[in-house]
Short mmCIF file of C-alpha atoms in Angstrom, two decimals:
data_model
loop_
_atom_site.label_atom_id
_atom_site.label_comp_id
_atom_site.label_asym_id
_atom_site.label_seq_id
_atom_site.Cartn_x
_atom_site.Cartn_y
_atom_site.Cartn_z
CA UNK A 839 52.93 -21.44 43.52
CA UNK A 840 50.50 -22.96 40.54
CA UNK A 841 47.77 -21.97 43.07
CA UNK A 842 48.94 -18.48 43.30
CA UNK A 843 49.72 -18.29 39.51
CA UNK A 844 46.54 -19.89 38.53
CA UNK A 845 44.65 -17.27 40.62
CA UNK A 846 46.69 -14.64 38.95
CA UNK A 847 45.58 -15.59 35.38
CA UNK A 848 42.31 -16.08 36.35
CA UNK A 849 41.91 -12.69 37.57
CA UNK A 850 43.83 -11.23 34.83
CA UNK A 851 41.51 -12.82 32.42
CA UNK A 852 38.24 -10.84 34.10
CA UNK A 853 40.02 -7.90 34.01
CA UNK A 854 38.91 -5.91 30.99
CA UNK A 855 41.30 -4.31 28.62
CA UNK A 856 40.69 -1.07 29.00
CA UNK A 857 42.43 0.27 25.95
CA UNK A 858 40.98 -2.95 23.83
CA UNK A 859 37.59 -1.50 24.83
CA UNK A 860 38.34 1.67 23.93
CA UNK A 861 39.73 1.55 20.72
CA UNK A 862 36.56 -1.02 19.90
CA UNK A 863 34.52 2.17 20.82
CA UNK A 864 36.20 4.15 17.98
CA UNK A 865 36.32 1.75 15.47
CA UNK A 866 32.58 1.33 15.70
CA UNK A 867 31.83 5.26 15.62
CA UNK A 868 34.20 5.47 12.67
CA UNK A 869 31.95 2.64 11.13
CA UNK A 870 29.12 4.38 11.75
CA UNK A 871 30.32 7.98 10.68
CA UNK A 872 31.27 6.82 7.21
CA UNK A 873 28.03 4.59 6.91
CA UNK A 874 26.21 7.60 7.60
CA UNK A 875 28.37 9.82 5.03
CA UNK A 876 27.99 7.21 2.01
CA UNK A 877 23.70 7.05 2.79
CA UNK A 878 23.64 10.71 3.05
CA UNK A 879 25.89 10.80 -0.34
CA UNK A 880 23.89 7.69 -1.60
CA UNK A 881 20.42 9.95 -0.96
CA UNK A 882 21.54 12.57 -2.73
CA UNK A 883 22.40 10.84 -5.20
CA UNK A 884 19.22 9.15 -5.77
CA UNK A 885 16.82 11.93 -5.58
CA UNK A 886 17.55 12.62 -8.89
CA UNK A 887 15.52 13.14 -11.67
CA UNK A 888 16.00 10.26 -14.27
CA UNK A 889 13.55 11.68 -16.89
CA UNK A 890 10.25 12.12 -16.41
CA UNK A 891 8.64 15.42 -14.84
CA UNK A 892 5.32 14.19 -12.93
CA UNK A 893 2.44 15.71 -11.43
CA UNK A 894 -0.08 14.48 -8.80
CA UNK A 895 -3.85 14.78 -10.54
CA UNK A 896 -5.96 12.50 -7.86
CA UNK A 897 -5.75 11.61 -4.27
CA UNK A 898 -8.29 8.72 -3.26
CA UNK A 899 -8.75 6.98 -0.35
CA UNK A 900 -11.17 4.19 0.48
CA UNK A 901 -11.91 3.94 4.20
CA UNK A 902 -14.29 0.84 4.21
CA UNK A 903 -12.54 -2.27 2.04
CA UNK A 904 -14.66 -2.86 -1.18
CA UNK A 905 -17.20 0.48 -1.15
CA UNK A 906 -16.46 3.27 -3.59
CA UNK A 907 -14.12 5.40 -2.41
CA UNK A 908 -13.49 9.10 -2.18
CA UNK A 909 -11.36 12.03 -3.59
CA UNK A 910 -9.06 13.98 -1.44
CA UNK A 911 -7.31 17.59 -2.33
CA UNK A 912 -4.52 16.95 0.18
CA UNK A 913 -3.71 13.34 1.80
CA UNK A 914 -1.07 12.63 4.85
CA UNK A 915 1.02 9.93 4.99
CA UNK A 916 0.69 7.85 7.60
CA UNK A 917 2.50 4.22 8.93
CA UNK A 918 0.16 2.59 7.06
CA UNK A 919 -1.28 4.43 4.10
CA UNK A 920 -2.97 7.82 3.92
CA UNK A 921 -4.81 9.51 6.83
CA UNK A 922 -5.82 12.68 7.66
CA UNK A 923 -9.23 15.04 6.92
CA UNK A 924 -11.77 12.89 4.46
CA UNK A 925 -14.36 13.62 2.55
CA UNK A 926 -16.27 11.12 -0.07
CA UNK A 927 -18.71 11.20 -2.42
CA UNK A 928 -20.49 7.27 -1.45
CA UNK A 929 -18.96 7.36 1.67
CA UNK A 930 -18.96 10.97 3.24
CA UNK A 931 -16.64 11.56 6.62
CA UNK A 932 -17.58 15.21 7.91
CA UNK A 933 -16.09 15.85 11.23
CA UNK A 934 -14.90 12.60 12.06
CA UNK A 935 -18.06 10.36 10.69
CA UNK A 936 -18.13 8.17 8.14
CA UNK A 937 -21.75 7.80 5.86
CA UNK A 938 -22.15 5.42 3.40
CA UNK A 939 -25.42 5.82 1.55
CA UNK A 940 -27.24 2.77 -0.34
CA UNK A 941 -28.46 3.90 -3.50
CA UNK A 942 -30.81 0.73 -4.02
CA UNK A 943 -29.49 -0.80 -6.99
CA UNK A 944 -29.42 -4.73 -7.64
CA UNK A 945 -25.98 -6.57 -7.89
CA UNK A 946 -24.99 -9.68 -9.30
CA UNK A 947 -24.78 -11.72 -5.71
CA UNK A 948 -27.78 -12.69 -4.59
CA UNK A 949 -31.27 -10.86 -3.81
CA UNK A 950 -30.98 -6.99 -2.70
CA UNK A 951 -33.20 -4.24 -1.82
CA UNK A 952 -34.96 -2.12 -4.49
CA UNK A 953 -36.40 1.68 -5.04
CA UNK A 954 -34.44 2.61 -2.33
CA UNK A 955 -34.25 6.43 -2.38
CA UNK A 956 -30.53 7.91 -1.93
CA UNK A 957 -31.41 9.41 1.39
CA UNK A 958 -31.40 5.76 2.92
CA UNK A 959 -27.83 5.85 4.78
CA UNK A 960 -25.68 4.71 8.32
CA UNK A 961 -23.04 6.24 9.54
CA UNK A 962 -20.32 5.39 12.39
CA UNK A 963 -17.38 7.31 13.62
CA UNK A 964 -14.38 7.40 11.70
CA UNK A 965 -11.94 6.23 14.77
CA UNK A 966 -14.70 4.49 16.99
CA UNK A 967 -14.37 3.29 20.82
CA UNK A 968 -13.48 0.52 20.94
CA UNK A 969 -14.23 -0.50 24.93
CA UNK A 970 -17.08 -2.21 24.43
CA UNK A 971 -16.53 -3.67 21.15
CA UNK A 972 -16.17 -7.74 20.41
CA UNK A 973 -12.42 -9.02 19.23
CA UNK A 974 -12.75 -10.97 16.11
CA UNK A 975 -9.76 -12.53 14.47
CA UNK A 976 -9.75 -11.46 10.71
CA UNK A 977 -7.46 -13.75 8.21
CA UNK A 978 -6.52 -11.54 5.34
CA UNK A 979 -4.75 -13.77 2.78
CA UNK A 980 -3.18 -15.44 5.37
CA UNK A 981 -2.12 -12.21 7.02
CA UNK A 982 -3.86 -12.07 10.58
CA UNK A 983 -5.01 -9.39 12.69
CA UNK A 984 -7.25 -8.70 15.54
CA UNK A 985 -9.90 -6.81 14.62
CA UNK A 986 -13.19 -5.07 16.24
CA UNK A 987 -17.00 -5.96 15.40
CA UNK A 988 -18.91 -2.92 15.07
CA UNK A 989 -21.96 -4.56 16.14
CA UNK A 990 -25.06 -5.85 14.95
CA UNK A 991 -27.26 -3.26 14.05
CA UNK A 992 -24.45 -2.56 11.41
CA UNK A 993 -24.29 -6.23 10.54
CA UNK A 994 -28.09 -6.24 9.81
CA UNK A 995 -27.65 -3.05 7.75
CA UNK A 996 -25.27 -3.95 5.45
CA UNK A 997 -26.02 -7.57 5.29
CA UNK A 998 -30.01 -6.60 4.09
CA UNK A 999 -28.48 -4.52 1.04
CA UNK A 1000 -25.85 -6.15 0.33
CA UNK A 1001 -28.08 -9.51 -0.02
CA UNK A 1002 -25.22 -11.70 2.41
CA UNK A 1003 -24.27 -11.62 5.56
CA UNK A 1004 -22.11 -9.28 6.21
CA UNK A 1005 -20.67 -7.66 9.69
CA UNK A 1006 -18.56 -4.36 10.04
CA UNK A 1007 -14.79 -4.45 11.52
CA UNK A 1008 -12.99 -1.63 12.42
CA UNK A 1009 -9.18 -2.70 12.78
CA UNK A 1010 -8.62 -0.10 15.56
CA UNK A 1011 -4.94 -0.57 16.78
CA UNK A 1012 -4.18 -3.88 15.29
CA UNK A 1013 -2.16 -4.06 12.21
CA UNK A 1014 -0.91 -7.24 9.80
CA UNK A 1015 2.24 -8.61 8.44
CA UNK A 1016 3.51 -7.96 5.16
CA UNK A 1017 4.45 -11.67 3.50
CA UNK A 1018 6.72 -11.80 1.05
CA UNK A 1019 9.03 -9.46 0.09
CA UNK A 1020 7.08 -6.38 -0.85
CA UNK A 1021 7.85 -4.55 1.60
CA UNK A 1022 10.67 -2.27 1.61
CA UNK A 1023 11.96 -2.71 4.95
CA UNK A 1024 11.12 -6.47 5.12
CA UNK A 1025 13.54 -9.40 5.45
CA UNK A 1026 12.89 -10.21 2.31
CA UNK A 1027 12.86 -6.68 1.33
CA UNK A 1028 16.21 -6.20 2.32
CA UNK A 1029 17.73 -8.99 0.75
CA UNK A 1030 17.24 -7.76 -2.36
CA UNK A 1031 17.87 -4.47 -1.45
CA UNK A 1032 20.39 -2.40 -2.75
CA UNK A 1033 23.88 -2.14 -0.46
CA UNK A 1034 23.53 1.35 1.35
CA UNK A 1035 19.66 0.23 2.68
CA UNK A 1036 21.31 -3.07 3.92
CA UNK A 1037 24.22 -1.15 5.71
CA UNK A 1038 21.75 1.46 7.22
CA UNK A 1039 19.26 -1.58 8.63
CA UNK A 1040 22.44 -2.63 10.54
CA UNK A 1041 22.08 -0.08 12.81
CA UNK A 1042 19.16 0.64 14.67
CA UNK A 1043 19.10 4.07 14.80
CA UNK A 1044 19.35 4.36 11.33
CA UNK A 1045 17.23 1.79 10.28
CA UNK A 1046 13.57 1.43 9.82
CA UNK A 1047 11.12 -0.94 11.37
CA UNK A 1048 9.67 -3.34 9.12
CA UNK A 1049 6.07 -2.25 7.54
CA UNK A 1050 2.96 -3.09 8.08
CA UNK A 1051 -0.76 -3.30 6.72
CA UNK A 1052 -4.14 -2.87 7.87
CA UNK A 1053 -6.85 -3.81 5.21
CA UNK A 1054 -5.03 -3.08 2.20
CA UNK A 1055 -4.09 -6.50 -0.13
CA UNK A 1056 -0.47 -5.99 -0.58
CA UNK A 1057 1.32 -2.17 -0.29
CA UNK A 1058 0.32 1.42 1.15
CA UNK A 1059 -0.03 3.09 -2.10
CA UNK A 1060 -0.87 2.13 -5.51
CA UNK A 1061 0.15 5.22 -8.21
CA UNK A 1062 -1.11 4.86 -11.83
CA UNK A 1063 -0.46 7.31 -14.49
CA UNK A 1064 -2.37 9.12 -16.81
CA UNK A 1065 -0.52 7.83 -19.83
CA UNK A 1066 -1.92 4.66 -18.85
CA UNK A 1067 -5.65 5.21 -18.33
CA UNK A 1068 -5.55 6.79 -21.60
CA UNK A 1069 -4.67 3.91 -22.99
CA UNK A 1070 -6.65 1.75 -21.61
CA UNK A 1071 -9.62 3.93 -22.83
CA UNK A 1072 -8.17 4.12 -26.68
CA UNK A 1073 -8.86 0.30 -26.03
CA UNK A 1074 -12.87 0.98 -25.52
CA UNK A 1075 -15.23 1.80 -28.26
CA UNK A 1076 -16.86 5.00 -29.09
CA UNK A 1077 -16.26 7.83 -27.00
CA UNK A 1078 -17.09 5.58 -23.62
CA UNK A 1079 -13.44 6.52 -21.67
CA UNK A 1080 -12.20 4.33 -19.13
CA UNK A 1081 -12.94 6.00 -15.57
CA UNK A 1082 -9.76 5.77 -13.74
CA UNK A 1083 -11.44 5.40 -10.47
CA UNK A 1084 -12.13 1.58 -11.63
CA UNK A 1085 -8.27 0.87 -10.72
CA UNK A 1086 -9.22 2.19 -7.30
CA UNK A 1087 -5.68 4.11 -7.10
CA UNK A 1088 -4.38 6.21 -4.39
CA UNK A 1089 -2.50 8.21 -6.05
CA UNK A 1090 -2.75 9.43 -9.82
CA UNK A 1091 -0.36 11.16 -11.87
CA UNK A 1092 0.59 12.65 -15.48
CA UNK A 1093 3.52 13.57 -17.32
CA UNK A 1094 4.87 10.01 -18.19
CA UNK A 1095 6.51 9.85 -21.26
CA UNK A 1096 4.03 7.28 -22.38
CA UNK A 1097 1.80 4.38 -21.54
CA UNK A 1098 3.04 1.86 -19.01
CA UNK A 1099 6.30 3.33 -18.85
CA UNK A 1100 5.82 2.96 -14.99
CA UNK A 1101 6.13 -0.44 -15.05
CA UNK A 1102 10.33 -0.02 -14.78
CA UNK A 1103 9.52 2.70 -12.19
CA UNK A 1104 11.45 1.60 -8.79
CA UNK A 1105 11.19 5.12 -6.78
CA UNK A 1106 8.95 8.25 -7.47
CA UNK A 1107 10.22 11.50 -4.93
CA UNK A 1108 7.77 14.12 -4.42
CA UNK A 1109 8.91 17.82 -3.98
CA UNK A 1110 9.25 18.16 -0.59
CA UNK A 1111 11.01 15.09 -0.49
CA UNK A 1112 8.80 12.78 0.11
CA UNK A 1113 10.00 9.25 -1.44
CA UNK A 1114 8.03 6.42 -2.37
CA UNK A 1115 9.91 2.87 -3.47
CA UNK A 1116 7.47 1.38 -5.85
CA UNK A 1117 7.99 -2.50 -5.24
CA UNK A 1118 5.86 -4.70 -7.14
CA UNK A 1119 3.00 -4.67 -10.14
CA UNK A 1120 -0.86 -4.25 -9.14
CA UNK A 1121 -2.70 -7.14 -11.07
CA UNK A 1122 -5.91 -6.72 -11.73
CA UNK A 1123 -9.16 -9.07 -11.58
CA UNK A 1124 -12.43 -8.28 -13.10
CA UNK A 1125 -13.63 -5.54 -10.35
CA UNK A 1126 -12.50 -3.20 -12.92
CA UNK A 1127 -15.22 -3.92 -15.81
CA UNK A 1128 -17.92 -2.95 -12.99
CA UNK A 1129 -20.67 -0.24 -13.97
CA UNK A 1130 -20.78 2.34 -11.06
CA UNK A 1131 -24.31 2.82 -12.30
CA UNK A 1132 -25.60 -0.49 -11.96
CA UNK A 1133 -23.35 -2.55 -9.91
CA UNK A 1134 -23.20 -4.91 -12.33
CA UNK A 1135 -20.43 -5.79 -15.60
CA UNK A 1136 -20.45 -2.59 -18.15
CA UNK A 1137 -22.85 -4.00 -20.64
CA UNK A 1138 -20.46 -2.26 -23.23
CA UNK A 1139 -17.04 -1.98 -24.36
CA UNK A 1140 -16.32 -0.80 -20.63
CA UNK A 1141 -17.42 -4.37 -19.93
CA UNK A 1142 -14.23 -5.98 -21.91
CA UNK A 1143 -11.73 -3.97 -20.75
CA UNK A 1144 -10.01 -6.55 -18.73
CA UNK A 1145 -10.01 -8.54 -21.64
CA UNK A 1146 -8.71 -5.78 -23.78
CA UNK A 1147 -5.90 -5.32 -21.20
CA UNK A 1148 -5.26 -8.83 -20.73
CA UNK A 1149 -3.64 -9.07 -24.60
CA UNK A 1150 -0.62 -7.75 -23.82
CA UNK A 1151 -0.71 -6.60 -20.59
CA UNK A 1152 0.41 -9.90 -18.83
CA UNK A 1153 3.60 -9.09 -18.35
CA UNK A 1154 4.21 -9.81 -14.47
CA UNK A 1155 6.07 -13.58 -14.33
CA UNK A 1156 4.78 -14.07 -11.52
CA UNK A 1157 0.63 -13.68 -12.10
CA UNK A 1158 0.78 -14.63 -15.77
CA UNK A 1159 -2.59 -14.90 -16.51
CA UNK A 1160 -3.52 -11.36 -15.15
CA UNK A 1161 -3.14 -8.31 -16.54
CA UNK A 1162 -1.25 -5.50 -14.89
CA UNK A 1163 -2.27 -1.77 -14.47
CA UNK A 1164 -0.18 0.57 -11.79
CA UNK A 1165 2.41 -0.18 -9.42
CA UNK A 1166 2.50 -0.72 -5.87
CA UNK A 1167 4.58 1.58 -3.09
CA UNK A 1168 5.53 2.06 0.54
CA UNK A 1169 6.73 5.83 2.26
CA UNK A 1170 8.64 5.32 5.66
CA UNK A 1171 10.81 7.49 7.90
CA UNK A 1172 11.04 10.80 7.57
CA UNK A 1173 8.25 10.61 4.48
CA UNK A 1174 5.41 9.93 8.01
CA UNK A 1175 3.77 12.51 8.43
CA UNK A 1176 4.08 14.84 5.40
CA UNK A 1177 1.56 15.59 3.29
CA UNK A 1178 0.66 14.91 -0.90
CA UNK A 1179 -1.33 17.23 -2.91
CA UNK A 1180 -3.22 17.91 -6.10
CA UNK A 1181 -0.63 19.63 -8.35
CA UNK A 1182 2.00 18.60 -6.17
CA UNK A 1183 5.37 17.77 -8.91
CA UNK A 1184 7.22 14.26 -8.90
CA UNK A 1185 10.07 12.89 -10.88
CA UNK A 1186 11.32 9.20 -10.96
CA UNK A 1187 14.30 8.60 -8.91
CA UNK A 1188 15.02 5.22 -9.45
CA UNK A 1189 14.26 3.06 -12.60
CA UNK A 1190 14.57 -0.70 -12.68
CA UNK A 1191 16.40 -2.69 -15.14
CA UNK A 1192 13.38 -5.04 -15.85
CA UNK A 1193 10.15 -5.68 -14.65
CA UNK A 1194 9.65 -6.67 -11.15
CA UNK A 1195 7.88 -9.74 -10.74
CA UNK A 1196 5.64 -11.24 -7.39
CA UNK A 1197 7.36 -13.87 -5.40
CA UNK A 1198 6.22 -17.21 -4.29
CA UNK A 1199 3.99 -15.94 -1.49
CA UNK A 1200 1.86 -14.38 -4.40
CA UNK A 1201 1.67 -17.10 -6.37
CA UNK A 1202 -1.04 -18.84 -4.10
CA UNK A 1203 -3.02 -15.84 -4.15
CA UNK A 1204 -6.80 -15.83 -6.41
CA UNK A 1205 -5.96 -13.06 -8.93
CA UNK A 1206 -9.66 -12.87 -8.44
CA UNK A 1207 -8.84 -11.70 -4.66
CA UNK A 1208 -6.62 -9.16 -5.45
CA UNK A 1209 -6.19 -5.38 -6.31
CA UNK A 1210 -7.44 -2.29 -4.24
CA UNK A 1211 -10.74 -3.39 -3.18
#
């Protein structure tokens, strides 16, 4: 009998419930429904205007890390910055070809090659094979990749002009981790991230995956503002101007309703509705007192401007000793894919209560090693 009873319970124990199972079922597409309704309300929300009316004036894009970069009329948003059709003015891509041309001026780092006319120029492809190139491992602030070596007739190129040696990697399908908490989607990201974008990561087919980088320091974007650039150049003598290039931004707008008022700025939407959290401050080291001309520090006021900046701009806790100009940002989901243009209109969607400030991670970072080389 406690044989026959015991099998009895056993087996009634494997049996499912079937209305248990069931009403589990419901419960969770309820949960999900009314998840869905309060993001969708949340969005809405959000996307609205909280002031100021903004307008893209410059696209840029730099497609080899620390060259000059070039200006776009349209850009696409891609998973890891902007993509699309290029065209530069130091670095040219015309049908799918990048040329950077060496204009034969000295630098400050070492020994480089003079009276070199402007026609002396390489070129590669803009998305080369990579079959027969070597794998290198490149460690990016302690971000890794895998990376490709473009070989050595590009090596000996660069490296003779440059004055160092230098070889060319083309990141090809590898990508790096995002440390910290910049990132929107990121653990740390969404820890500090507001309750409807922590409810919507709980479910994967609502959430995003987590971003990435390829050769860009910290974010996908960095937006500065008119307002700002003007004020930096109030800050130079004479009628010198401070060319906004220097800040190497991707993006670069007007209509703030003044100087550094983006520094509170947590979300810019673009009509169309593209939207782009703005995350953290860009910092700046002393790339930005370079003379395109020479190569070398602006022998003028254009020379100080770090210093000028560096006053009372030094208002990130977390990088106190560097000045801050712009702010950095991410686009994800349904933003991939879309595209920004010149005279495109913007308005701030989100604005923070205070500054945001670079976590720990940043903190062992060189200032001198950071910004949109």
């Amino acid at each position: 009998m406690d044989a026959f009873f015991n099998g009895t319970w056993a087996g009634f124990q494997r049996t499912p419930d079937v209305s248990m199972t069931f009403w589990s079922t419901i419960v969770v597409l309820l949960a999900t429904l009314v998840t869905t309704s309060v993001l969708r309300s949340q969005s809405s929300r959000s996307t609205r205007s909280l002031g100021d009316a903004l307008e893209i004036t410059q696209l840029h894009i730099y497609p080899v890390k620390s060259l000059r970069g070039c200006t776009l009329q349209a850009a696409h948003l891609g998973r890891y910055g902007f993509v699309g059709d290029l065209e530069f003015d130091e670095q040219k891509s015309t049908g799918g070809e990048v040329l950077v041309k060496w204009e034969g001026r000295g630098t400050e780092v070492g020994s480089t090659a003079t009276n070199v006319k402007t026609e002396d120029e390489i070129r590669f492809p803009l998305m080369p094979s990579v079959e027969t190139l070597r794998n290198l491992n490149i460690d990016l602030h302690g971000s890794k990749t895998r990376a490709y070596d473009m070989g050595d007739a590009f090596a000996i190129w660069f490296s003779e002009r440059l004055g160092f040696e230098t070889r060319l990697v083309y990141i090809g399908d590898g990508s790096r981790q995002i440390l910290g908490s910049l990132a929107p989607n990121s653990k740390g990201g969404l820890r500090k991230a507001g309750l409807m974008q922590r409810l919507r990561s709980l479910f994967p087919f609502l959430g995003f995956p987590e971003e990435r980088l390829v050769f860009s320091d910290l974010a996908h974007y960095l937006v500065v503002t008119e307002e700002s650039n003007a004020e930096a150049s109030a800050r130079i003598g004479g009628d010198l101007g401070m060319d906004v290039r220097k800040f190497r931004p991707n993006v670069v707008i007007k209509g703030a309703s003044g100087a550094f008022v983006e520094d509170f700025w947590g979300e810019l939407t673009f009509n169309g509705g593209v939207r782009m959290p703005l995350t953290a401050n860009c910092f700046r080291c002393q790339s930005i007192t370079v003379d395109f001309e020479t190569g070398k520090k602006a022998a003028d006021d254009r020379g100080l401007v770090w210093k000028k900046l560096n006053k009372d701009r030094r208002v990130d806790k977390g990088m106190k000793y560097s000045p801050v100009f712009g702010r950095y940002g991410y686009c994800y989901g349904p933003a991939l894919g879309k595209t920004l243009r010149v005279g495109q209109t913007a308005q701030v969607t989100r604005i923070n209560s205070e500054r945001t400030a670079v976590g720990e991670y940043h903190f062992r970072l060189s200032p001198l090693l950071l910004g949109r080389y």
